[in-house]
Amino acid sequence: MTSSLLSTTETLASARRTLRTEINALQALNDRLDASFHMAVQKILSCQGKVVVTGIGKSGHIGRKIAATLASTGTPAFFMHGVEAIHGDLGMLTAQDVVMAISYSGAAQELMTVLSVCKRMAVPIIAITGHPGSELAANADIHLNVHVDHEACPLNLAPTASTTATMALGDAIAVACLEARGFQAEDFALSHPGGALGRRLLTHVRDVMRSGEALPIVLETTPVPDALQEMSRKGMGMTIVINEAHAPVGIFTDGDLRRLISREGDIRHLCVADGMSRNPKYVSANAMAVEAATLMDTNHLTQVVVVDEQGLLIGALHMHDLMAAKVI
């Protein structure tokens, strides 16, 4: 085997040929979709167990991805390697499951063995092949055709366009099931709690707010010098101003302090009520943290007050708290 350097033009031409071939394969698949696709989706939706995706070789790699996509979008699924299946992993299969068997040729003997066990257990089989006349296609309950006229590989050997078509079909199945189940972003977050989306959709204000002794609190009558000491001790760049009922009536920030000094000069004899910002923005402790972030961003705030159902102060949130929790 020899190799030679390609020019930029030749490299780009090769890439475009590959992409054109795969685009054409997807377009053909789109045009070929029929009632069998609907039947496959309905079979999966009615499954009382799990969708067991199986395959070998490149089809196995695609099958693993399809199973992962199904599982993360509300359809319980797992991948079972075709070879491992016939050496013990078929013990994971139950009569409540649905098997999705992937083989472009439709002739993989390992999958035919899996198929025979499924038949004995009366487990429904959805076959994905590129050959409707193959043994796997003929013996499945539902067959989905991913035939391609030509692989992107110039030798027409390496699975390229066919694997792209199979993966896209798997995505189409997963999305159709997702839509049928009414799957929402919150549901997606539950299966992705460690990711950025999970943090955004599962973190509440109560999880990240400051409370108790960490809260900077003063009364309206508190002298400004005393308020500054409270601000410095708590490190939030502000102090919350409350009334006798413990309801927030204002907020005194670093910006308020600068404006008060500019207006009055000597502030030592003044109280917080003389310079505070009244009617502070607030959120509920049960609100999603991302809602608080949106409120703060919209109103150009770095802090927000947290209140209970009666409007009484229970916490405060700083933009840095949201950043530390990786909500933003």
GROMACS .gro file of C-alpha atoms in nm:
model
  328
    1MET     CA    1   0.000   0.000   0.000
    2THR     CA    2   0.142   0.335  -0.102
    3SER     CA    3   0.034   0.683  -0.001
    4SER     CA    4   0.080   1.025  -0.151
    5LEU     CA    5   0.000   1.376  -0.040
    6LEU     CA    6  -0.317   1.531  -0.179
    7SER     CA    7  -0.356   1.893  -0.275
    8THR     CA    8  -0.605   2.109  -0.089
    9THR     CA    9  -0.837   2.090  -0.388
   10GLU     CA   10  -0.819   1.710  -0.398
   11THR     CA   11  -0.878   1.676  -0.024
   12LEU     CA   12  -1.183   1.901  -0.032
   13ALA     CA   13  -1.317   1.723  -0.340
   14SER     CA   14  -1.287   1.390  -0.157
   15ALA     CA   15  -1.468   1.527   0.148
   16ARG     CA   16  -1.749   1.669  -0.063
   17ARG     CA   17  -1.792   1.339  -0.248
   18THR     CA   18  -1.827   1.160   0.085
   19LEU     CA   19  -2.076   1.409   0.219
   20ARG     CA   20  -2.277   1.408  -0.104
   21THR     CA   21  -2.295   1.028  -0.097
   22GLU     CA   22  -2.414   1.026   0.262
   23ILE     CA   23  -2.663   1.308   0.205
   24ASN     CA   24  -2.806   1.115  -0.090
   25ALA     CA   25  -2.832   0.804   0.129
   26LEU     CA   26  -3.024   0.997   0.394
   27GLN     CA   27  -3.254   1.149   0.133
   28ALA     CA   28  -3.328   0.804  -0.008
   29LEU     CA   29  -3.399   0.676   0.344
   30ASN     CA   30  -3.632   0.969   0.406
   31ASP     CA   31  -3.822   0.898   0.085
   32ARG     CA   32  -3.846   0.526   0.168
   33LEU     CA   33  -4.000   0.561   0.516
   34ASP     CA   34  -4.337   0.389   0.536
   35ALA     CA   35  -4.580   0.230   0.781
   36SER     CA   36  -4.309  -0.007   0.903
   37PHE     CA   37  -4.143   0.285   1.080
   38HIS     CA   38  -4.471   0.369   1.255
   39MET     CA   39  -4.512   0.003   1.354
   40ALA     CA   40  -4.160  -0.004   1.501
   41VAL     CA   41  -4.224   0.310   1.706
   42GLN     CA   42  -4.556   0.176   1.833
   43LYS     CA   43  -4.393  -0.155   1.927
   44ILE     CA   44  -4.130   0.031   2.129
   45LEU     CA   45  -4.387   0.257   2.296
   46SER     CA   46  -4.593  -0.044   2.404
   47CYS     CA   47  -4.289  -0.232   2.535
   48GLN     CA   48  -4.326  -0.322   2.904
   49GLY     CA   49  -3.958  -0.403   2.942
   50LYS     CA   50  -3.655  -0.259   2.766
   51VAL     CA   51  -3.541  -0.215   2.409
   52VAL     CA   52  -3.244  -0.448   2.364
   53VAL     CA   53  -3.029  -0.330   2.075
   54THR     CA   54  -2.788  -0.587   1.930
   55GLY     CA   55  -2.534  -0.602   1.650
   56ILE     CA   56  -2.173  -0.682   1.572
   57GLY     CA   57  -1.892  -0.494   1.399
   58LYS     CA   58  -1.972  -0.143   1.279
   59SER     CA   59  -2.342  -0.219   1.324
   60GLY     CA   60  -2.265  -0.293   1.688
   61HIS     CA   61  -2.100   0.045   1.732
   62ILE     CA   62  -2.403   0.217   1.579
   63GLY     CA   63  -2.635   0.001   1.791
   64ARG     CA   64  -2.457   0.108   2.108
   65LYS     CA   65  -2.516   0.471   2.017
   66ILE     CA   66  -2.883   0.410   1.933
   67ALA     CA   67  -2.938   0.237   2.267
   68ALA     CA   68  -2.773   0.527   2.449
   69THR     CA   69  -2.989   0.780   2.264
   70LEU     CA   70  -3.307   0.588   2.341
   71ALA     CA   71  -3.217   0.557   2.709
   72SER     CA   72  -3.140   0.928   2.746
   73THR     CA   73  -3.465   1.035   2.580
   74GLY     CA   74  -3.714   0.838   2.784
   75THR     CA   75  -3.705   0.488   2.631
   76PRO     CA   76  -3.537   0.231   2.861
   77ALA     CA   77  -3.278   0.055   2.644
   78PHE     CA   78  -2.939  -0.114   2.655
   79PHE     CA   79  -2.693  -0.261   2.406
   80MET     CA   80  -2.618  -0.633   2.393
   81HIS     CA   81  -2.325  -0.735   2.172
   82GLY     CA   82  -2.426  -1.007   1.928
   83VAL     CA   83  -2.129  -1.232   2.010
   84GLU     CA   84  -2.155  -1.186   2.386
   85ALA     CA   85  -2.529  -1.253   2.357
   86ILE     CA   86  -2.479  -1.611   2.240
   87HIS     CA   87  -2.221  -1.669   2.513
   88GLY     CA   88  -2.441  -1.586   2.810
   89ASP     CA   89  -2.567  -1.229   2.774
   90LEU     CA   90  -2.899  -1.352   2.636
   91GLY     CA   91  -2.977  -1.414   3.002
   92MET     CA   92  -3.045  -1.039   3.022
   93LEU     CA   93  -3.338  -1.076   2.783
   94THR     CA   94  -3.693  -1.102   2.920
   95ALA     CA   95  -4.026  -1.176   2.757
   96GLN     CA   96  -4.131  -0.813   2.815
   97ASP     CA   97  -3.848  -0.673   2.600
   98VAL     CA   98  -3.824  -0.573   2.235
   99VAL     CA   99  -3.510  -0.661   2.038
  100MET     CA  100  -3.369  -0.427   1.776
  101ALA     CA  101  -3.124  -0.629   1.564
  102ILE     CA  102  -2.891  -0.437   1.332
  103SER     CA  103  -2.703  -0.601   1.046
  104TYR     CA  104  -2.660  -0.433   0.708
  105SER     CA  105  -2.619  -0.765   0.531
  106GLY     CA  106  -2.896  -0.924   0.734
  107ALA     CA  107  -2.688  -1.241   0.738
  108ALA     CA  108  -2.480  -1.217   1.059
  109GLN     CA  109  -2.501  -1.568   1.203
  110GLU     CA  110  -2.469  -1.447   1.561
  111LEU     CA  111  -2.782  -1.238   1.517
  112MET     CA  112  -2.966  -1.530   1.360
  113THR     CA  113  -2.892  -1.727   1.676
  114VAL     CA  114  -3.023  -1.436   1.884
  115LEU     CA  115  -3.331  -1.427   1.661
  116SER     CA  116  -3.402  -1.796   1.721
  117VAL     CA  117  -3.394  -1.745   2.099
  118CYS     CA  118  -3.623  -1.442   2.064
  119LYS     CA  119  -3.867  -1.653   1.865
  120ARG     CA  120  -3.878  -1.915   2.140
  121MET     CA  121  -3.938  -1.644   2.402
  122ALA     CA  122  -4.196  -1.464   2.184
  123VAL     CA  123  -3.989  -1.145   2.204
  124PRO     CA  124  -4.075  -0.900   1.921
  125ILE     CA  125  -3.788  -0.832   1.678
  126ILE     CA  126  -3.728  -0.510   1.487
  127ALA     CA  127  -3.463  -0.575   1.222
  128ILE     CA  128  -3.263  -0.296   1.060
  129THR     CA  129  -3.085  -0.418   0.746
  130GLY     CA  130  -2.992  -0.301   0.398
  131HIS     CA  131  -3.133  -0.613   0.236
  132PRO     CA  132  -3.510  -0.671   0.261
  133GLY     CA  133  -3.467  -1.023   0.123
  134SER     CA  134  -3.214  -1.126   0.388
  135GLU     CA  135  -3.277  -1.399   0.644
  136LEU     CA  136  -3.286  -1.152   0.933
  137ALA     CA  137  -3.533  -0.925   0.754
  138ALA     CA  138  -3.757  -1.216   0.654
  139ASN     CA  139  -3.780  -1.357   1.007
  140ALA     CA  140  -3.825  -1.029   1.197
  141ASP     CA  141  -4.162  -0.897   1.310
  142ILE     CA  142  -4.081  -0.555   1.164
  143HIS     CA  143  -3.813  -0.470   0.908
  144LEU     CA  144  -3.664  -0.125   0.850
  145ASN     CA  145  -3.469  -0.087   0.526
  146VAL     CA  146  -3.147   0.121   0.534
  147HIS     CA  147  -3.023   0.019   0.190
  148VAL     CA  148  -2.773   0.254   0.024
  149ASP     CA  149  -2.681   0.248  -0.344
  150HIS     CA  150  -2.314   0.308  -0.271
  151GLU     CA  151  -2.092   0.350   0.031
  152ALA     CA  152  -1.890   0.670   0.055
  153CYS     CA  153  -1.583   0.448   0.049
  154PRO     CA  154  -1.459   0.452  -0.315
  155LEU     CA  155  -1.407   0.076  -0.292
  156ASN     CA  156  -1.769   0.038  -0.178
  157LEU     CA  157  -1.642  -0.172   0.113
  158ALA     CA  158  -1.606   0.029   0.433
  159PRO     CA  159  -1.946   0.092   0.602
  160THR     CA  160  -1.991   0.468   0.570
  161ALA     CA  161  -2.314   0.581   0.407
  162SER     CA  162  -2.490   0.273   0.544
  163THR     CA  163  -2.381   0.338   0.902
  164THR     CA  164  -2.481   0.704   0.867
  165ALA     CA  165  -2.826   0.598   0.747
  166THR     CA  166  -2.862   0.348   1.031
  167MET     CA  167  -2.763   0.602   1.295
  168ALA     CA  168  -3.000   0.861   1.151
  169LEU     CA  169  -3.282   0.607   1.151
  170GLY     CA  170  -3.207   0.531   1.517
  171ASP     CA  171  -3.225   0.903   1.594
  172ALA     CA  172  -3.558   0.925   1.411
  173ILE     CA  173  -3.697   0.639   1.619
  174ALA     CA  174  -3.575   0.794   1.944
  175VAL     CA  175  -3.718   1.136   1.861
  176ALA     CA  176  -4.053   0.991   1.752
  177CYS     CA  177  -4.074   0.804   2.083
  178LEU     CA  178  -3.967   1.116   2.272
  179GLU     CA  179  -4.244   1.321   2.112
  180ALA     CA  180  -4.504   1.050   2.170
  181ARG     CA  181  -4.413   1.032   2.540
  182GLY     CA  182  -4.428   1.411   2.582
  183PHE     CA  183  -4.066   1.402   2.700
  184GLN     CA  184  -3.953   1.745   2.828
  185ALA     CA  185  -3.623   1.914   2.903
  186GLU     CA  186  -3.679   1.843   3.273
  187ASP     CA  187  -3.708   1.471   3.196
  188PHE     CA  188  -3.387   1.486   2.996
  189ALA     CA  189  -3.213   1.653   3.289
  190LEU     CA  190  -3.312   1.368   3.522
  191SER     CA  191  -3.108   1.125   3.314
  192HIS     CA  192  -2.822   1.375   3.281
  193PRO     CA  193  -2.785   1.508   3.639
  194GLY     CA  194  -2.408   1.542   3.609
  195GLY     CA  195  -2.416   1.756   3.297
  196ALA     CA  196  -2.461   2.127   3.245
  197LEU     CA  197  -2.827   2.085   3.150
  198GLY     CA  198  -2.892   1.880   3.461
  199ARG     CA  199  -2.744   2.147   3.682
  200ARG     CA  200  -2.949   2.416   3.510
  201LEU     CA  201  -3.278   2.230   3.531
  202LEU     CA  202  -3.244   2.047   3.862
  203THR     CA  203  -3.085   2.315   4.084
  204HIS     CA  204  -3.328   2.523   4.290
  205VAL     CA  205  -3.261   2.857   4.453
  206ARG     CA  206  -3.279   2.690   4.796
  207ASP     CA  207  -2.985   2.467   4.695
  208VAL     CA  208  -2.745   2.756   4.640
  209MET     CA  209  -2.879   3.054   4.837
  210ARG     CA  210  -2.710   3.199   5.144
  211SER     CA  211  -2.911   3.189   5.465
  212GLY     CA  212  -2.888   3.219   5.842
  213GLU     CA  213  -2.572   3.380   5.975
  214ALA     CA  214  -2.437   3.421   5.620
  215LEU     CA  215  -2.703   3.683   5.543
  216PRO     CA  216  -2.616   4.053   5.572
  217ILE     CA  217  -2.919   4.208   5.747
  218VAL     CA  218  -2.988   4.552   5.895
  219LEU     CA  219  -3.293   4.759   5.993
  220GLU     CA  220  -3.399   5.082   5.819
  221THR     CA  221  -3.277   5.278   6.123
  222THR     CA  222  -2.929   5.122   6.123
  223PRO     CA  223  -2.655   5.389   6.087
  224VAL     CA  224  -2.470   5.367   5.757
  225PRO     CA  225  -2.130   5.298   5.926
  226ASP     CA  226  -2.283   4.996   6.103
  227ALA     CA  227  -2.437   4.879   5.775
  228LEU     CA  228  -2.095   4.898   5.609
  229GLN     CA  229  -1.950   4.674   5.879
  230GLU     CA  230  -2.229   4.421   5.817
  231MET     CA  231  -2.161   4.432   5.442
  232SER     CA  232  -1.789   4.376   5.499
  233ARG     CA  233  -1.846   4.082   5.737
  234LYS     CA  234  -2.083   3.895   5.502
  235GLY     CA  235  -1.904   3.966   5.172
  236MET     CA  236  -2.204   3.999   4.941
  237GLY     CA  237  -2.143   4.357   4.833
  238MET     CA  238  -2.472   4.461   4.993
  239THR     CA  239  -2.692   4.429   5.297
  240ILE     CA  240  -3.063   4.352   5.305
  241VAL     CA  241  -3.282   4.603   5.484
  242ILE     CA  242  -3.576   4.451   5.675
  243ASN     CA  243  -3.863   4.578   5.883
  244GLU     CA  244  -3.970   4.454   6.226
  245ALA     CA  245  -4.167   4.168   6.066
  246HIS     CA  246  -3.848   4.043   5.895
  247ALA     CA  247  -3.976   4.134   5.549
  248PRO     CA  248  -3.725   4.292   5.308
  249VAL     CA  249  -3.804   4.656   5.237
  250GLY     CA  250  -3.483   4.752   5.063
  251ILE     CA  251  -3.128   4.667   4.973
  252PHE     CA  252  -2.817   4.876   5.036
  253THR     CA  253  -2.537   4.804   4.790
  254ASP     CA  254  -2.190   4.934   4.713
  255GLY     CA  255  -2.352   5.138   4.436
  256ASP     CA  256  -2.602   5.289   4.678
  257LEU     CA  257  -2.314   5.383   4.906
  258ARG     CA  258  -2.129   5.564   4.628
  259ARG     CA  259  -2.441   5.751   4.524
  260LEU     CA  260  -2.513   5.850   4.887
  261ILE     CA  261  -2.161   5.985   4.937
  262SER     CA  262  -2.183   6.178   4.611
  263ARG     CA  263  -2.511   6.333   4.720
  264GLU     CA  264  -2.451   6.394   5.091
  265GLY     CA  265  -2.077   6.402   5.142
  266ASP     CA  266  -2.057   6.316   5.512
  267ILE     CA  267  -2.267   6.002   5.566
  268ARG     CA  268  -2.173   5.919   5.925
  269HIS     CA  269  -2.494   6.068   6.066
  270LEU     CA  270  -2.724   5.901   5.813
  271CYS     CA  271  -2.918   5.578   5.842
  272VAL     CA  272  -2.958   5.309   5.579
  273ALA     CA  273  -3.310   5.424   5.486
  274ASP     CA  274  -3.155   5.747   5.351
  275GLY     CA  275  -2.972   5.567   5.071
  276MET     CA  276  -3.115   5.221   5.019
  277SER     CA  277  -3.289   5.100   4.704
  278ARG     CA  278  -3.649   5.024   4.793
  279ASN     CA  279  -3.864   4.734   4.669
  280PRO     CA  280  -3.579   4.494   4.596
  281LYS     CA  281  -3.619   4.215   4.339
  282TYR     CA  282  -3.686   3.880   4.499
  283VAL     CA  283  -3.733   3.513   4.411
  284SER     CA  284  -3.884   3.211   4.582
  285ALA     CA  285  -3.661   2.948   4.736
  286ASN     CA  286  -3.850   2.689   4.528
  287ALA     CA  287  -3.773   2.865   4.200
  288MET     CA  288  -3.518   2.712   3.965
  289ALA     CA  289  -3.176   2.867   4.003
  290VAL     CA  290  -3.171   2.940   3.629
  291GLU     CA  291  -3.485   3.154   3.677
  292ALA     CA  292  -3.298   3.361   3.935
  293ALA     CA  293  -3.008   3.395   3.692
  294THR     CA  294  -3.245   3.523   3.424
  295LEU     CA  295  -3.401   3.773   3.666
  296MET     CA  296  -3.060   3.901   3.768
  297ASP     CA  297  -2.937   3.925   3.411
  298THR     CA  298  -3.251   4.103   3.288
  299ASN     CA  299  -3.236   4.362   3.567
  300HIS     CA  300  -2.856   4.395   3.568
  301LEU     CA  301  -2.831   4.273   3.928
  302THR     CA  302  -2.553   4.086   4.104
  303GLN     CA  303  -2.766   3.998   4.408
  304VAL     CA  304  -3.128   3.901   4.464
  305VAL     CA  305  -3.335   3.849   4.781
  306VAL     CA  306  -3.508   3.517   4.857
  307VAL     CA  307  -3.843   3.520   5.037
  308ASP     CA  308  -4.097   3.262   5.157
  309GLU     CA  309  -4.470   3.241   5.074
  310GLN     CA  310  -4.547   3.520   5.324
  311GLY     CA  311  -4.285   3.750   5.172
  312LEU     CA  312  -4.050   3.715   5.468
  313LEU     CA  313  -3.674   3.704   5.418
  314ILE     CA  314  -3.515   3.356   5.417
  315GLY     CA  315  -3.209   3.399   5.199
  316ALA     CA  316  -3.010   3.583   4.936
  317LEU     CA  317  -2.833   3.487   4.618
  318HIS     CA  318  -2.523   3.635   4.460
  319MET     CA  319  -2.426   3.586   4.096
  320HIS     CA  320  -2.107   3.423   4.221
  321ASP     CA  321  -2.318   3.157   4.395
  322LEU     CA  322  -2.474   3.063   4.061
  323MET     CA  323  -2.133   3.055   3.894
  324ALA     CA  324  -1.989   2.837   4.170
  325ALA     CA  325  -2.278   2.593   4.127
  326LYS     CA  326  -2.214   2.600   3.747
  327VAL     CA  327  -2.571   2.702   3.681
  328ILE     CA  328  -2.435   2.981   3.459
   0.00000   0.00000   0.00000
